[in-house]
Backbone as a printed PyTorch tensor [residue, N CA C, xyz], in Angstrom:
tensor([[[ 68.2530, 100.5730,  90.3450],
         [ 67.5450,  99.8370,  89.1940],
         [ 67.9330, 100.3160,  87.9260]],

        [[ 68.4000,  99.7130,  87.0770],
         [ 68.7830,  99.8220,  85.8680],
         [ 67.4620, 100.6740,  84.9570]],

        [[ 66.4630, 100.2870,  85.1070],
         [ 65.3830, 100.9830,  84.1370],
         [ 65.2200, 102.3240,  84.7070]],

        [[ 65.4440, 102.7240,  85.8640],
         [ 65.0250, 103.8500,  86.5650],
         [ 66.0230, 105.0860,  85.9110]],

        [[ 67.1960, 104.5670,  85.4470],
         [ 67.9830, 105.7050,  84.9220],
         [ 68.0640, 105.5710,  83.3480]],

        [[ 66.8970, 105.0390,  82.6990],
         [ 66.8330, 105.3090,  81.1770],
         [ 65.9690, 106.4810,  80.8630]],

        [[ 66.0200, 106.8390,  79.4870],
         [ 65.4200, 107.9660,  79.1060],
         [ 63.8960, 107.9000,  79.5740]],

        [[ 63.2930, 108.7070,  79.9090],
         [ 61.8990, 108.9650,  80.3390],
         [ 60.7630, 108.1030,  79.6400]],

        [[ 60.8590, 108.4410,  78.1730],
         [ 60.1860, 107.9330,  77.1790],
         [ 60.1220, 106.1380,  77.2050]],

        [[ 61.3770, 105.7790,  77.3560],
         [ 61.7210, 104.3410,  77.3870],
         [ 61.0070, 103.6230,  78.4700]],

        [[ 61.1110, 104.4110,  79.8620],
         [ 60.4290, 104.0510,  81.1400],
         [ 59.0630, 104.0780,  80.9660]],

        [[ 58.4420, 104.8760,  80.2310],
         [ 56.8690, 105.0330,  80.0820],
         [ 56.7400, 103.6130,  79.1220]],

        [[ 57.4120, 103.4050,  78.0250],
         [ 56.8780, 102.3100,  77.3720],
         [ 57.0960, 101.0620,  78.1230]],

        [[ 58.1010, 100.9510,  78.9170],
         [ 58.3990,  99.5140,  79.6750],
         [ 57.2850,  99.4430,  80.6760]],

        [[ 56.8300, 100.3750,  81.0980],
         [ 55.5450, 100.5260,  82.1660],
         [ 54.3750,  99.7700,  81.4130]],

        [[ 54.0590, 100.4780,  80.0820],
         [ 52.9440,  99.8190,  79.1250],
         [ 53.1060,  98.5450,  78.8850]],

        [[ 54.4090,  98.1210,  78.7510],
         [ 54.4570,  96.6060,  78.3570],
         [ 54.6950,  95.9250,  79.6790]],

        [[ 54.6190,  96.3630,  80.8540],
         [ 54.6190,  95.7020,  82.0020],
         [ 55.8910,  94.9260,  82.4220]],

        [[ 56.8180,  95.7150,  81.9580],
         [ 58.3410,  95.3320,  82.1080],
         [ 58.8240,  95.8410,  83.3950]],

        [[ 59.0400,  95.3750,  84.6660],
         [ 59.1570,  96.0900,  85.7200],
         [ 60.6220,  95.8420,  86.4510]],

        [[ 60.9030,  94.5670,  86.2370],
         [ 62.1280,  94.1160,  86.7960],
         [ 63.2700,  93.5510,  85.8780]],

        [[ 64.3510,  94.0450,  86.0580],
         [ 65.3240,  93.8780,  84.8120],
         [ 65.8560,  92.2860,  85.3150]],

        [[ 66.3810,  91.5800,  84.2620],
         [ 66.8480,  90.3210,  84.4360],
         [ 68.4390,  90.5280,  84.9630]],

        [[ 69.0060,  89.3850,  85.5400],
         [ 70.2060,  89.7140,  86.1780],
         [ 71.3590,  90.2320,  84.9980]],

        [[ 71.2070,  89.7130,  83.8320],
         [ 72.1340,  90.3090,  82.7870],
         [ 71.8050,  91.8820,  82.6320]],

        [[ 70.5040,  92.2710,  82.5280],
         [ 70.2340,  93.7400,  82.4610],
         [ 70.6790,  94.4520,  83.6300]],

        [[ 70.7780,  94.0160,  84.8840],
         [ 71.2620,  94.5790,  85.8190],
         [ 72.6420,  95.1230,  85.7780]],

        [[ 73.3430,  94.2770,  85.1800],
         [ 74.8210,  94.3960,  84.9690],
         [ 75.1670,  95.2280,  83.6690]],

        [[ 74.5130,  94.9100,  82.8770],
         [ 74.7150,  95.2740,  81.2200],
         [ 74.3810,  96.6420,  81.0370]],

        [[ 73.1200,  97.1290,  81.5720],
         [ 72.5300,  98.2340,  81.0010],
         [ 73.4930,  99.5430,  81.5890]],

        [[ 74.0680,  99.5930,  83.0150],
         [ 74.7840, 100.5530,  83.3460],
         [ 76.1730, 100.4830,  82.7010]],

        [[ 76.7050,  99.4210,  82.3640],
         [ 78.0020,  99.3280,  81.7000],
         [ 78.0900,  99.9860,  80.2640]],

        [[ 76.8750,  99.5280,  79.6150],
         [ 76.8570, 100.0700,  78.2790],
         [ 76.5930, 101.4880,  78.1430]],

        [[ 75.7110, 102.0550,  79.2930],
         [ 75.2660, 103.3770,  79.3840],
         [ 76.8050, 104.3410,  79.6200]],

        [[ 77.5960, 103.6580,  80.2320],
         [ 78.9000, 104.2140,  80.7750],
         [ 79.7320, 104.4600,  79.5380]],

        [[ 79.3350, 103.9230,  78.3640],
         [ 80.3370, 104.0630,  76.9090],
         [ 81.3530, 103.0000,  76.7860]],

        [[ 81.5490, 101.9320,  77.6770],
         [ 82.5660, 101.1970,  77.5850],
         [ 82.0690, 100.0820,  76.5850]],

        [[ 83.2320,  99.2340,  76.0990],
         [ 83.0880,  98.3260,  75.1490],
         [ 82.5290,  97.1150,  75.9000]],

        [[ 81.7050,  96.3420,  75.4780],
         [ 80.9850,  95.2930,  76.4560],
         [ 80.8270,  93.8560,  75.6280]],

        [[ 81.4090,  92.7250,  76.1760],
         [ 80.8990,  91.5820,  75.8870],
         [ 79.6340,  91.0340,  76.8070]],

        [[ 78.5940,  90.7470,  76.1900],
         [ 77.3590,  90.2080,  77.1590],
         [ 77.3110,  88.8480,  76.6490]],

        [[ 77.5930,  88.0330,  77.7230],
         [ 77.3480,  86.4270,  77.5360],
         [ 76.1580,  86.1070,  78.4090]],

        [[ 75.3770,  85.2630,  77.6970],
         [ 74.2520,  84.7680,  78.6690],
         [ 73.4010,  83.9360,  77.9130]],

        [[ 72.6700,  82.9570,  78.2410],
         [ 71.7280,  82.1570,  77.4940],
         [ 70.5450,  82.6580,  76.9760]],

        [[ 69.7840,  81.9510,  76.3050],
         [ 68.6810,  82.4200,  75.4570],
         [ 67.7390,  82.9550,  76.6390]],

        [[ 66.9140,  83.8340,  76.6170],
         [ 66.0980,  84.1760,  77.4710],
         [ 66.4430,  84.9520,  78.7670]],

        [[ 67.5450,  85.5600,  78.4960],
         [ 68.1930,  86.3050,  79.5980],
         [ 68.0760,  87.6700,  79.4090]],

        [[ 67.4120,  88.2080,  78.3270],
         [ 67.3090,  89.6930,  77.7990],
         [ 68.1730,  90.3920,  77.0780]],

        [[ 68.8560,  89.6100,  76.4130],
         [ 70.0180,  90.0650,  75.5940],
         [ 69.2920,  91.1010,  74.7510]],

        [[ 68.3100,  90.6370,  73.9950],
         [ 67.7540,  91.6140,  72.8100],
         [ 67.0920,  92.7040,  73.5100]],

        [[ 66.3990,  92.5800,  74.4100],
         [ 65.9910,  93.7400,  75.1050],
         [ 66.8390,  94.9080,  75.5490]],

        [[ 68.0190,  94.2030,  76.1270],
         [ 69.1630,  95.1030,  76.5300],
         [ 69.6580,  96.0330,  75.2790]],

        [[ 69.7540,  95.2780,  74.3280],
         [ 70.2150,  95.7950,  72.8500],
         [ 69.3590,  97.1400,  72.5770]],

        [[ 68.1040,  96.6660,  72.4600],
         [ 67.1660,  98.0080,  72.1570],
         [ 67.1370,  98.8510,  73.1800]],

        [[ 66.9080,  98.6960,  74.4360],
         [ 66.9070,  99.8250,  75.3400],
         [ 68.1810, 100.5880,  75.2850]],

        [[ 69.4060, 100.1040,  75.5180],
         [ 70.4840, 100.8720,  75.5750],
         [ 70.9310, 101.6010,  74.1620]],

        [[ 70.2830, 101.0310,  72.9970],
         [ 70.4930, 101.7420,  71.8600],
         [ 69.5730, 102.9150,  71.7550]],

        [[ 68.3830, 102.9170,  72.0710],
         [ 67.3770, 103.7850,  72.3410],
         [ 67.6470, 105.0710,  73.1090]],

        [[ 68.1050, 104.5740,  74.3580],
         [ 69.0120, 105.5420,  75.2720],
         [ 69.9730, 106.2610,  74.7440]],

        [[ 70.9510, 105.6160,  74.1250],
         [ 72.0760, 106.1810,  73.6080],
         [ 71.6450, 107.3960,  72.5220]],

        [[ 70.6390, 106.9930,  71.9670],
         [ 70.1990, 108.1280,  70.8420],
         [ 69.0950, 109.1140,  71.4030]],

        [[ 68.9820, 108.8250,  72.6400],
         [ 68.2700, 110.0310,  73.4850],
         [ 66.6840, 110.0550,  72.6540]],

        [[ 66.3080, 108.7400,  72.2660],
         [ 65.1220, 108.6490,  71.6780],
         [ 64.6150, 109.5480,  70.7320]],

        [[ 65.5960, 110.0700,  69.8210],
         [ 64.9280, 111.0630,  68.8850],
         [ 65.8860, 110.9240,  67.6470]],

        [[ 65.3840, 111.4500,  66.6230],
         [ 65.7150, 111.2520,  65.2760],
         [ 66.5520, 112.4850,  64.9090]],

        [[ 67.8720, 112.1880,  64.6020],
         [ 69.0010, 113.4690,  64.4190],
         [ 69.7370, 113.2550,  62.9970]],

        [[ 69.6820, 114.0560,  62.1970],
         [ 70.6820, 114.0810,  60.7920],
         [ 70.0750, 112.8660,  59.9620]],

        [[ 71.1830, 112.7010,  59.0090],
         [ 70.5800, 111.6640,  58.1580],
         [ 71.5310, 110.2380,  58.1970]],

        [[ 72.7970, 110.4620,  58.7320],
         [ 73.5520, 109.0030,  58.7750],
         [ 73.3660, 108.2400,  60.1990]],

        [[ 73.4400, 107.0640,  59.9150],
         [ 72.9060, 106.2310,  61.3140],
         [ 73.9430, 106.5410,  62.5280]],

        [[ 73.3410, 106.6260,  63.5270],
         [ 74.2380, 106.8090,  64.7610],
         [ 74.1530, 105.2730,  65.5150]],

        [[ 73.6100, 104.5190,  65.1250],
         [ 73.7650, 103.1060,  65.7720],
         [ 73.4980, 102.0580,  64.5470]],

        [[ 74.5860, 101.0730,  64.6880],
         [ 74.3410,  99.8200,  63.7140],
         [ 74.1800,  98.5470,  64.6160]],

        [[ 73.3960,  97.7710,  64.1740],
         [ 73.3340,  96.5150,  64.8270],
         [ 73.5620,  95.4800,  63.6880]],

        [[ 74.4550,  94.5590,  63.9510],
         [ 74.9100,  93.4800,  63.0090],
         [ 74.2240,  92.3370,  63.4600]],

        [[ 73.6010,  91.7620,  62.3170],
         [ 72.7670,  90.4600,  62.6160],
         [ 73.1060,  89.3490,  61.7010]],

        [[ 72.6240,  87.8890,  61.8720],
         [ 73.1610,  86.8330,  60.9860],
         [ 72.5220,  86.8720,  59.6880]],

        [[ 71.2990,  87.1590,  59.5670],
         [ 70.5660,  86.9700,  58.3760],
         [ 69.1580,  87.7850,  58.4190]],

        [[ 68.6560,  87.7440,  57.0440],
         [ 67.5900,  88.5990,  56.6370],
         [ 66.3310,  88.4740,  57.7560]],

        [[ 66.1260,  87.0780,  58.1890],
         [ 65.0110,  86.8180,  59.0720],
         [ 65.2690,  87.7510,  60.6140]],

        [[ 66.4240,  87.6170,  60.9530],
         [ 66.6700,  88.2230,  62.1830],
         [ 66.8060,  89.6870,  62.0190]],

        [[ 67.0990,  90.3570,  60.7040],
         [ 67.2850,  91.6550,  60.7090],
         [ 65.7200,  92.1300,  60.6160]],

        [[ 64.6340,  91.3340,  60.1530],
         [ 63.4300,  92.0040,  59.9750],
         [ 62.7630,  91.7680,  61.3340]],

        [[ 63.0920,  90.5930,  62.1280],
         [ 62.6790,  90.4290,  63.3390],
         [ 63.0060,  91.7490,  64.3080]],

        [[ 64.4380,  91.7430,  64.3950],
         [ 64.6110,  93.0180,  65.2330],
         [ 64.1820,  94.2760,  64.8970]],

        [[ 64.0980,  94.6880,  63.5740],
         [ 63.4470,  96.1080,  62.9980],
         [ 62.0650,  95.9500,  63.7560]],

        [[ 61.3310,  94.7780,  63.6940],
         [ 59.9280,  94.7650,  64.2540],
         [ 60.0000,  94.8550,  65.7940]],

        [[ 61.1430,  94.5590,  66.4520],
         [ 61.1970,  94.4580,  67.9950],
         [ 61.4140,  95.9400,  68.2330]],

        [[ 62.1920,  96.6690,  67.5430],
         [ 62.5120,  98.2100,  67.8170],
         [ 61.2000,  98.8610,  67.5790]],

        [[ 60.4280,  98.5730,  66.6210],
         [ 59.3660,  99.5030,  66.3220],
         [ 58.3180,  99.1740,  67.3290]],

        [[ 58.1830,  98.1310,  68.2090],
         [ 57.2630,  97.8020,  69.1500],
         [ 57.6200,  98.9910,  70.4660]],

        [[ 58.8590,  99.5720,  70.5380],
         [ 59.0320, 100.4560,  71.5500],
         [ 59.0430, 101.7930,  71.2950]],

        [[ 58.6490, 102.0740,  69.6820],
         [ 58.7450, 103.3600,  69.0790],
         [ 57.4300, 103.7670,  68.4760]],

        [[ 56.3110, 103.4560,  69.2620],
         [ 55.0760, 103.9960,  68.7000],
         [ 54.9980, 105.4250,  68.4890]],

        [[ 54.5250, 106.0260,  67.5110],
         [ 54.4120, 107.6110,  67.4070],
         [ 55.8380, 108.4120,  67.5200]],

        [[ 56.7610, 107.5600,  67.4390],
         [ 58.1250, 108.3880,  67.3670],
         [ 58.7240, 108.2960,  66.0280]],

        [[ 59.4260, 109.4970,  65.9080],
         [ 59.9610, 109.8570,  64.6850],
         [ 61.3430, 109.0620,  64.2430]],

        [[ 61.6780, 108.2420,  65.1910],
         [ 63.1710, 107.5980,  64.8830],
         [ 63.0090, 106.8050,  63.6690]],

        [[ 64.0740, 106.5850,  62.9260],
         [ 63.8700, 105.6680,  61.7970],
         [ 64.7960, 104.5300,  61.9550]],

        [[ 64.1880, 103.2800,  61.6510],
         [ 65.0770, 102.1060,  61.9920],
         [ 65.0630, 101.1960,  60.4540]],

        [[ 66.2450, 101.0770,  59.8910],
         [ 66.1750, 100.2380,  58.7310],
         [ 66.7020,  99.1210,  58.6540]],

        [[ 66.3570,  98.0880,  58.2260],
         [ 66.7550,  96.6980,  57.8810],
         [ 67.5460,  96.3280,  56.5840]],

        [[ 68.7450,  96.1820,  56.3430],
         [ 69.4710,  95.7900,  55.3840],
         [ 69.9710,  94.3160,  55.3560]],

        [[ 69.7920,  93.5800,  54.3500],
         [ 70.0770,  92.1260,  54.3130],
         [ 70.7170,  91.8030,  52.9320]],

        [[ 71.4210,  90.5200,  52.7280],
         [ 72.0410,  90.1240,  51.6650],
         [ 71.0330,  90.1190,  50.3260]],

        [[ 69.9490,  89.6540,  50.3510],
         [ 69.0000,  89.5200,  49.3290],
         [ 68.5060,  90.9130,  48.7440]],

        [[ 68.4580,  92.0490,  49.5350],
         [ 68.1660,  93.1250,  48.9010],
         [ 69.3510,  94.1530,  48.1960]],

        [[ 69.2290,  94.3300,  46.8490],
         [ 70.2000,  94.6940,  46.2700],
         [ 70.8860,  96.1200,  46.8890]],

        [[ 72.2020,  96.1830,  46.7050],
         [ 72.8090,  97.1260,  47.4100],
         [ 72.4920,  98.7210,  46.9860]],

        [[ 71.9820,  98.8070,  45.6810],
         [ 71.6200,  99.9700,  45.2780],
         [ 70.2480, 100.4700,  45.9270]],

        [[ 69.4670,  99.7480,  46.1400],
         [ 68.0960,  99.8070,  46.8470],
         [ 68.2930, 100.1860,  48.3230]],

        [[ 69.2800,  99.5420,  48.9960],
         [ 69.6590,  99.8150,  50.3210],
         [ 70.2920, 101.2320,  50.3640]],

        [[ 71.1380, 101.6090,  49.5060],
         [ 72.0210, 102.7410,  49.5170],
         [ 70.9990, 103.9660,  49.2910]],

        [[ 70.0580, 103.7700,  48.4430],
         [ 68.8290, 105.1500,  48.1700],
         [ 67.9520, 105.0810,  49.2660]],

        [[ 67.7660, 104.0150,  50.0150],
         [ 66.6720, 104.0590,  50.9440],
         [ 67.3910, 104.7830,  52.1550]],

        [[ 68.6640, 104.2780,  52.5550],
         [ 69.4030, 104.6890,  53.7500],
         [ 69.8970, 106.0110,  53.4540]],

        [[ 69.9780, 106.8520,  52.1780],
         [ 70.2800, 108.1560,  51.7540],
         [ 69.1880, 109.0700,  52.3690]],

        [[ 67.7970, 108.4920,  52.5370],
         [ 66.6330, 109.2320,  53.0410],
         [ 67.0260, 109.7990,  54.1670]],

        [[ 67.6300, 109.0290,  55.0860],
         [ 67.8580, 109.2580,  56.5370],
         [ 67.4290, 108.0880,  57.2590]],

        [[ 68.5170, 107.6630,  58.3520],
         [ 68.3330, 106.5730,  59.1300],
         [ 68.9100, 106.7740,  60.4500]],

        [[ 68.2120, 106.3360,  61.7550],
         [ 68.8870, 106.6350,  62.9580],
         [ 69.5830, 105.1570,  63.3150]],

        [[ 68.7440, 104.1900,  63.1410],
         [ 69.3080, 102.8110,  63.3200],
         [ 69.4450, 101.9660,  62.2500]],

        [[ 70.5380, 101.3350,  61.9260],
         [ 70.7140, 100.5880,  60.8290],
         [ 70.8870,  99.2480,  61.1690]],

        [[ 69.9880,  98.2990,  60.8240],
         [ 70.2510,  96.8520,  61.2680],
         [ 70.7020,  96.2080,  59.6420]],

        [[ 71.9860,  95.4260,  59.8860],
         [ 72.3130,  94.8700,  58.4670],
         [ 73.1140,  93.6040,  59.0120]],

        [[ 73.3090,  92.7330,  57.8550],
         [ 74.2360,  91.4680,  58.0740],
         [ 75.6170,  92.1950,  57.7310]],

        [[ 76.6540,  91.3540,  58.2700],
         [ 78.0360,  91.9030,  57.9600],
         [ 78.3070,  92.1370,  56.3940]],

        [[ 77.5500,  91.0570,  55.6850],
         [ 77.9530,  91.0800,  54.1860],
         [ 77.4320,  92.2430,  53.6070]],

        [[ 75.8780,  92.4710,  53.9600],
         [ 75.2800,  93.6900,  53.3320],
         [ 75.9680,  95.0430,  53.7430]],

        [[ 76.5040,  94.9480,  55.0730],
         [ 76.9230,  96.3230,  55.4260],
         [ 78.4090,  96.6680,  54.7220]],

        [[ 79.1770,  95.5680,  54.6100],
         [ 80.3200,  95.7580,  53.7900],
         [ 80.1010,  96.1870,  52.2480]],

        [[ 79.1070,  95.4920,  51.6320],
         [ 78.8210,  95.9950,  50.4070],
         [ 78.5660,  97.5650,  50.4270]],

        [[ 77.5640,  97.9780,  51.3780],
         [ 77.4160,  99.3490,  51.3850],
         [ 78.4950, 100.1550,  51.6210]],

        [[ 79.4250,  99.7830,  52.3520],
         [ 80.7000, 100.5150,  52.5660],
         [ 81.4850, 100.6050,  51.1370]],

        [[ 81.4770,  99.6550,  50.4230],
         [ 82.4270,  99.5070,  48.9300],
         [ 81.4600, 100.4240,  48.3360]],

        [[ 80.1400, 100.5630,  48.3350],
         [ 79.6210, 101.4720,  47.2700],
         [ 79.3630, 103.0570,  48.0690]],

        [[ 80.1010, 103.0690,  48.7720],
         [ 79.8960, 104.5610,  49.4910],
         [ 78.4790, 104.7900,  49.8800]],

        [[ 77.6450, 103.7520,  50.4240],
         [ 76.3800, 103.8710,  50.6860],
         [ 75.9690, 104.1410,  52.0680]],

        [[ 76.7530, 104.3410,  52.7500],
         [ 76.4240, 104.8540,  54.3410],
         [ 77.6490, 105.3580,  54.9320]],

        [[ 77.4230, 106.2970,  55.7470],
         [ 78.5100, 106.9480,  56.2790],
         [ 78.4930, 106.9260,  57.9190]],

        [[ 79.6710, 106.8330,  58.4430],
         [ 79.8570, 106.5590,  59.7590],
         [ 80.3700, 107.4570,  60.7130]],

        [[ 80.2170, 108.7580,  60.1140],
         [ 80.7280, 109.9720,  60.9460],
         [ 79.9170, 110.2640,  61.9080]],

        [[ 78.5670, 109.8830,  62.0970],
         [ 77.5580, 110.0610,  63.3660],
         [ 77.6060, 108.9800,  64.1660]],

        [[ 78.2750, 107.8000,  63.9470],
         [ 78.1120, 106.6250,  64.5960],
         [ 78.3950, 106.7460,  66.1820]],

        [[ 77.5230, 106.1710,  66.7460],
         [ 77.9890, 106.3420,  68.1420],
         [ 78.1100, 104.9290,  68.9750]],

        [[ 77.3570, 103.9220,  68.4300],
         [ 77.5330, 102.6240,  68.9990],
         [ 77.1300, 101.4600,  67.7480]],

        [[ 77.8580, 100.4720,  67.9080],
         [ 77.7920,  99.2820,  67.0800],
         [ 77.4890,  97.9870,  67.8640]],

        [[ 76.3740,  97.4430,  67.7260],
         [ 76.0550,  96.2240,  68.4270],
         [ 76.1900,  94.9730,  67.6730]],

        [[ 76.4930,  93.8580,  68.0300],
         [ 76.2080,  92.7040,  67.2140],
         [ 75.4200,  91.8810,  68.1200]],

        [[ 74.3250,  91.3020,  67.2000],
         [ 73.2860,  90.4270,  68.0970],
         [ 73.6060,  89.2220,  68.0480]],

        [[ 73.4480,  88.3180,  68.9710],
         [ 73.8240,  86.6950,  69.0440],
         [ 74.9970,  86.4450,  68.1790]],

        [[ 76.0480,  86.7420,  68.5290],
         [ 77.1880,  86.9100,  67.7060],
         [ 77.9150,  85.5340,  67.4760]],

        [[ 77.2060,  84.4690,  68.0230],
         [ 77.8580,  83.1840,  67.8740],
         [ 77.9850,  82.8870,  66.3510]],

        [[ 76.9890,  83.5040,  65.6510],
         [ 77.3480,  83.1730,  63.9990],
         [ 78.4970,  83.6110,  63.4370]],

        [[ 79.3410,  84.4290,  64.2960],
         [ 80.7290,  84.8080,  63.7450],
         [ 81.6900,  83.7550,  63.6630]],

        [[ 81.2070,  82.6340,  64.2190],
         [ 82.1850,  81.3690,  64.0040],
         [ 82.5000,  81.1020,  62.5920]],

        [[ 81.6000,  81.4830,  61.9040],
         [ 81.7240,  81.4160,  60.3420],
         [ 82.8990,  82.1810,  59.8340]],

        [[ 83.7280,  81.8860,  59.1610],
         [ 84.8360,  82.6660,  58.7940],
         [ 84.5840,  83.9020,  57.9280]],

        [[ 83.2550,  83.6520,  56.9320],
         [ 83.1620,  84.8630,  56.1830],
         [ 82.4600,  86.0800,  56.9180]],

        [[ 81.5570,  85.5620,  57.9580],
         [ 81.1290,  86.4710,  58.8580],
         [ 82.0740,  87.3380,  59.7070]],

        [[ 82.9640,  86.5600,  60.1560],
         [ 84.1330,  86.9300,  61.1100],
         [ 84.8990,  88.1020,  60.4410]],

        [[ 85.5230,  87.6220,  59.1110],
         [ 86.1570,  88.3950,  58.1310],
         [ 85.4020,  89.6600,  57.9780]],

        [[ 84.1190,  89.5660,  57.5810],
         [ 83.3390,  90.7380,  57.0770],
         [ 83.2470,  92.0010,  58.3900]],

        [[ 83.3390,  91.3080,  59.4690],
         [ 83.0930,  92.2870,  60.8300],
         [ 84.5690,  92.8930,  60.9940]],

        [[ 85.7080,  92.0090,  60.7370],
         [ 86.8470,  92.9350,  60.7890],
         [ 87.0810,  93.8590,  59.7350]],

        [[ 86.4670,  93.6080,  58.5440],
         [ 86.4940,  94.7350,  57.5120],
         [ 85.7840,  95.8310,  57.8020]],

        [[ 84.5040,  95.7470,  58.3110],
         [ 83.5860,  96.7990,  59.0080],
         [ 84.5730,  97.6890,  59.8410]],

        [[ 85.1540,  96.9130,  60.9550],
         [ 85.7830,  97.7810,  61.9880],
         [ 86.8160,  98.7620,  61.2500]],

        [[ 87.4850,  98.5360,  60.0790],
         [ 88.4310,  99.2670,  59.4820],
         [ 87.7280, 100.5440,  59.1070]],

        [[ 86.2850, 100.3600,  58.8320],
         [ 85.7140, 101.3780,  57.9960],
         [ 85.1680, 102.5750,  59.2150]],

        [[ 85.3920, 102.1980,  60.4400],
         [ 84.6840, 103.0490,  61.5990],
         [ 86.0270, 103.6670,  62.4730]],

        [[ 85.9950, 104.8130,  62.4590],
         [ 87.2650, 105.5070,  63.3180],
         [ 86.8930, 105.3920,  64.7870]],

        [[ 85.7080, 105.6640,  65.3450],
         [ 85.6410, 105.3390,  66.7650],
         [ 84.2260, 105.1420,  66.9110]],

        [[ 83.8320, 104.4200,  67.7000],
         [ 82.5320, 104.1400,  68.2550],
         [ 82.5490, 102.9750,  69.4020]],

        [[ 81.3120, 103.0370,  70.1770],
         [ 81.2320, 101.9850,  71.2570],
         [ 80.9680, 100.8260,  70.6480]],

        [[ 81.3670,  99.5420,  70.9410],
         [ 81.1150,  98.3140,  70.4460],
         [ 80.5080,  97.4780,  71.5840]],

        [[ 79.4500,  96.6840,  71.2390],
         [ 78.8500,  96.0420,  72.3440],
         [ 78.1790,  94.6600,  71.5350]],

        [[ 78.9990,  93.4050,  72.2160],
         [ 78.6640,  92.1860,  71.6920],
         [ 77.7980,  91.1760,  72.4750]],

        [[ 76.7740,  90.6050,  71.8470],
         [ 75.8990,  89.7880,  72.6330],
         [ 76.1990,  88.1860,  72.0590]],

        [[ 76.5570,  87.3510,  72.9610],
         [ 76.4640,  85.9420,  72.4920],
         [ 75.9740,  85.0280,  73.5740]],

        [[ 75.6940,  83.9280,  73.4280],
         [ 75.2960,  82.7930,  74.2720],
         [ 76.6680,  82.1270,  75.1410]],

        [[ 77.7570,  82.1320,  74.4540],
         [ 79.0760,  81.7640,  74.8910],
         [ 80.0800,  82.5010,  74.3950]],

        [[ 81.0820,  82.6650,  75.2820],
         [ 82.3790,  83.3380,  74.9690],
         [ 83.3430,  82.1950,  74.2210]],

        [[ 83.8700,  82.6390,  72.9580],
         [ 84.7730,  81.5940,  72.3240],
         [ 85.9560,  82.2290,  71.9540]],

        [[ 87.0250,  81.7020,  71.6130],
         [ 88.3730,  82.4210,  71.3880],
         [ 88.3160,  83.2410,  70.0940]],

        [[ 87.3140,  82.8410,  69.1940],
         [ 87.3900,  83.6640,  68.0180],
         [ 86.6710,  85.0780,  68.3730]],

        [[ 85.5070,  85.0070,  69.1090],
         [ 84.7860,  86.2610,  69.5090],
         [ 85.7900,  87.1060,  70.2740]],

        [[ 86.4910,  86.5890,  71.1690],
         [ 87.4960,  87.2140,  72.1350],
         [ 88.5960,  87.9580,  71.5070]],

        [[ 88.8880,  87.2770,  70.1750],
         [ 89.7990,  88.1160,  69.4770],
         [ 89.5250,  89.4570,  69.0030]],

        [[ 88.5280,  89.9120,  69.0110],
         [ 87.9600,  91.2280,  69.0420],
         [ 88.7750,  92.0690,  69.7360]],

        [[ 88.8390,  91.7920,  70.9110],
         [ 89.5940,  92.4210,  72.0740],
         [ 90.9440,  93.1270,  71.7080]],

        [[ 91.5210,  92.3190,  70.7010],
         [ 92.7360,  92.7410,  70.3610],
         [ 92.7310,  93.8180,  69.0390]],

        [[ 91.5660,  93.8690,  68.5510],
         [ 91.4090,  94.8510,  67.4840],
         [ 90.6120,  96.1640,  67.6680]],

        [[ 89.1880,  95.8500,  67.9520],
         [ 88.5270,  97.1460,  68.1460],
         [ 87.7090,  97.0570,  69.2870]],

        [[ 87.7980,  96.0560,  70.1380],
         [ 86.9250,  96.0550,  71.6120],
         [ 87.9970,  96.1930,  72.7380]],

        [[ 88.8660,  97.1810,  72.5600],
         [ 90.1290,  97.5360,  73.6290],
         [ 89.1740,  97.6760,  75.0010]],

        [[ 89.9430,  97.2370,  76.0320],
         [ 89.5750,  97.2070,  77.4320],
         [ 88.0930,  97.1150,  77.6510]],

        [[ 87.4730,  95.9820,  76.8920],
         [ 86.1630,  95.6590,  77.1050],
         [ 85.9000,  95.0510,  78.4670]],

        [[ 84.6150,  95.3220,  78.6270],
         [ 83.9790,  94.6390,  79.8850],
         [ 83.5010,  93.3050,  79.7030]],

        [[ 83.6130,  92.0910,  80.4070],
         [ 82.9400,  91.1190,  80.2290],
         [ 81.7800,  90.7230,  81.2160]],

        [[ 80.6630,  90.7470,  80.7530],
         [ 79.4990,  90.5010,  81.6530],
         [ 78.7600,  89.1820,  81.3670]],

        [[ 78.5620,  88.4430,  82.3620],
         [ 77.7390,  87.1810,  82.2410],
         [ 76.2300,  87.3270,  82.9340]],

        [[ 75.2910,  86.9590,  82.1650],
         [ 73.8900,  86.6580,  82.9180],
         [ 73.4540,  85.3980,  83.1460]]])
């Protein structure tokens, strides 16, 4: 069972939330992501993609706060989704010192830069806002372990797709996990750039 091999604190939280049975996607995806592989997770709404993203990110970071630079980055479509996902992470992190920060296009890059400088473990951002942070030397990637893309169908938009390609150029090495409802040729192109040898999982 995928949940049984997660960090003990995560298992306690799942028990509190009365989440006991993984979805078919989670049964496949959690072990694959824990292995360190690059992964494409393709499944319809309601299949547990967001929960998988949260659980595997917290497990990867060992449910602890370390250093100042982000060890996990999650790319999202817009401000609403950034704040929604930040709240979803928080629901698993009661009384925990881990720091989750949401950046988005409407927030000035200097504000984001100064707040991130205070220390962050998980950075949630839109591709555009993360690119601006890179250009302003506002975020380091030396400690980055995993980059996830939430509901990646929005990358059909050229500006978002190009931004992700630019972001990958600023990262030397990390694990990439992409979640989407459907696999399409544009998203699959990432396999030729930064998602080498990726596993394709359907839920």
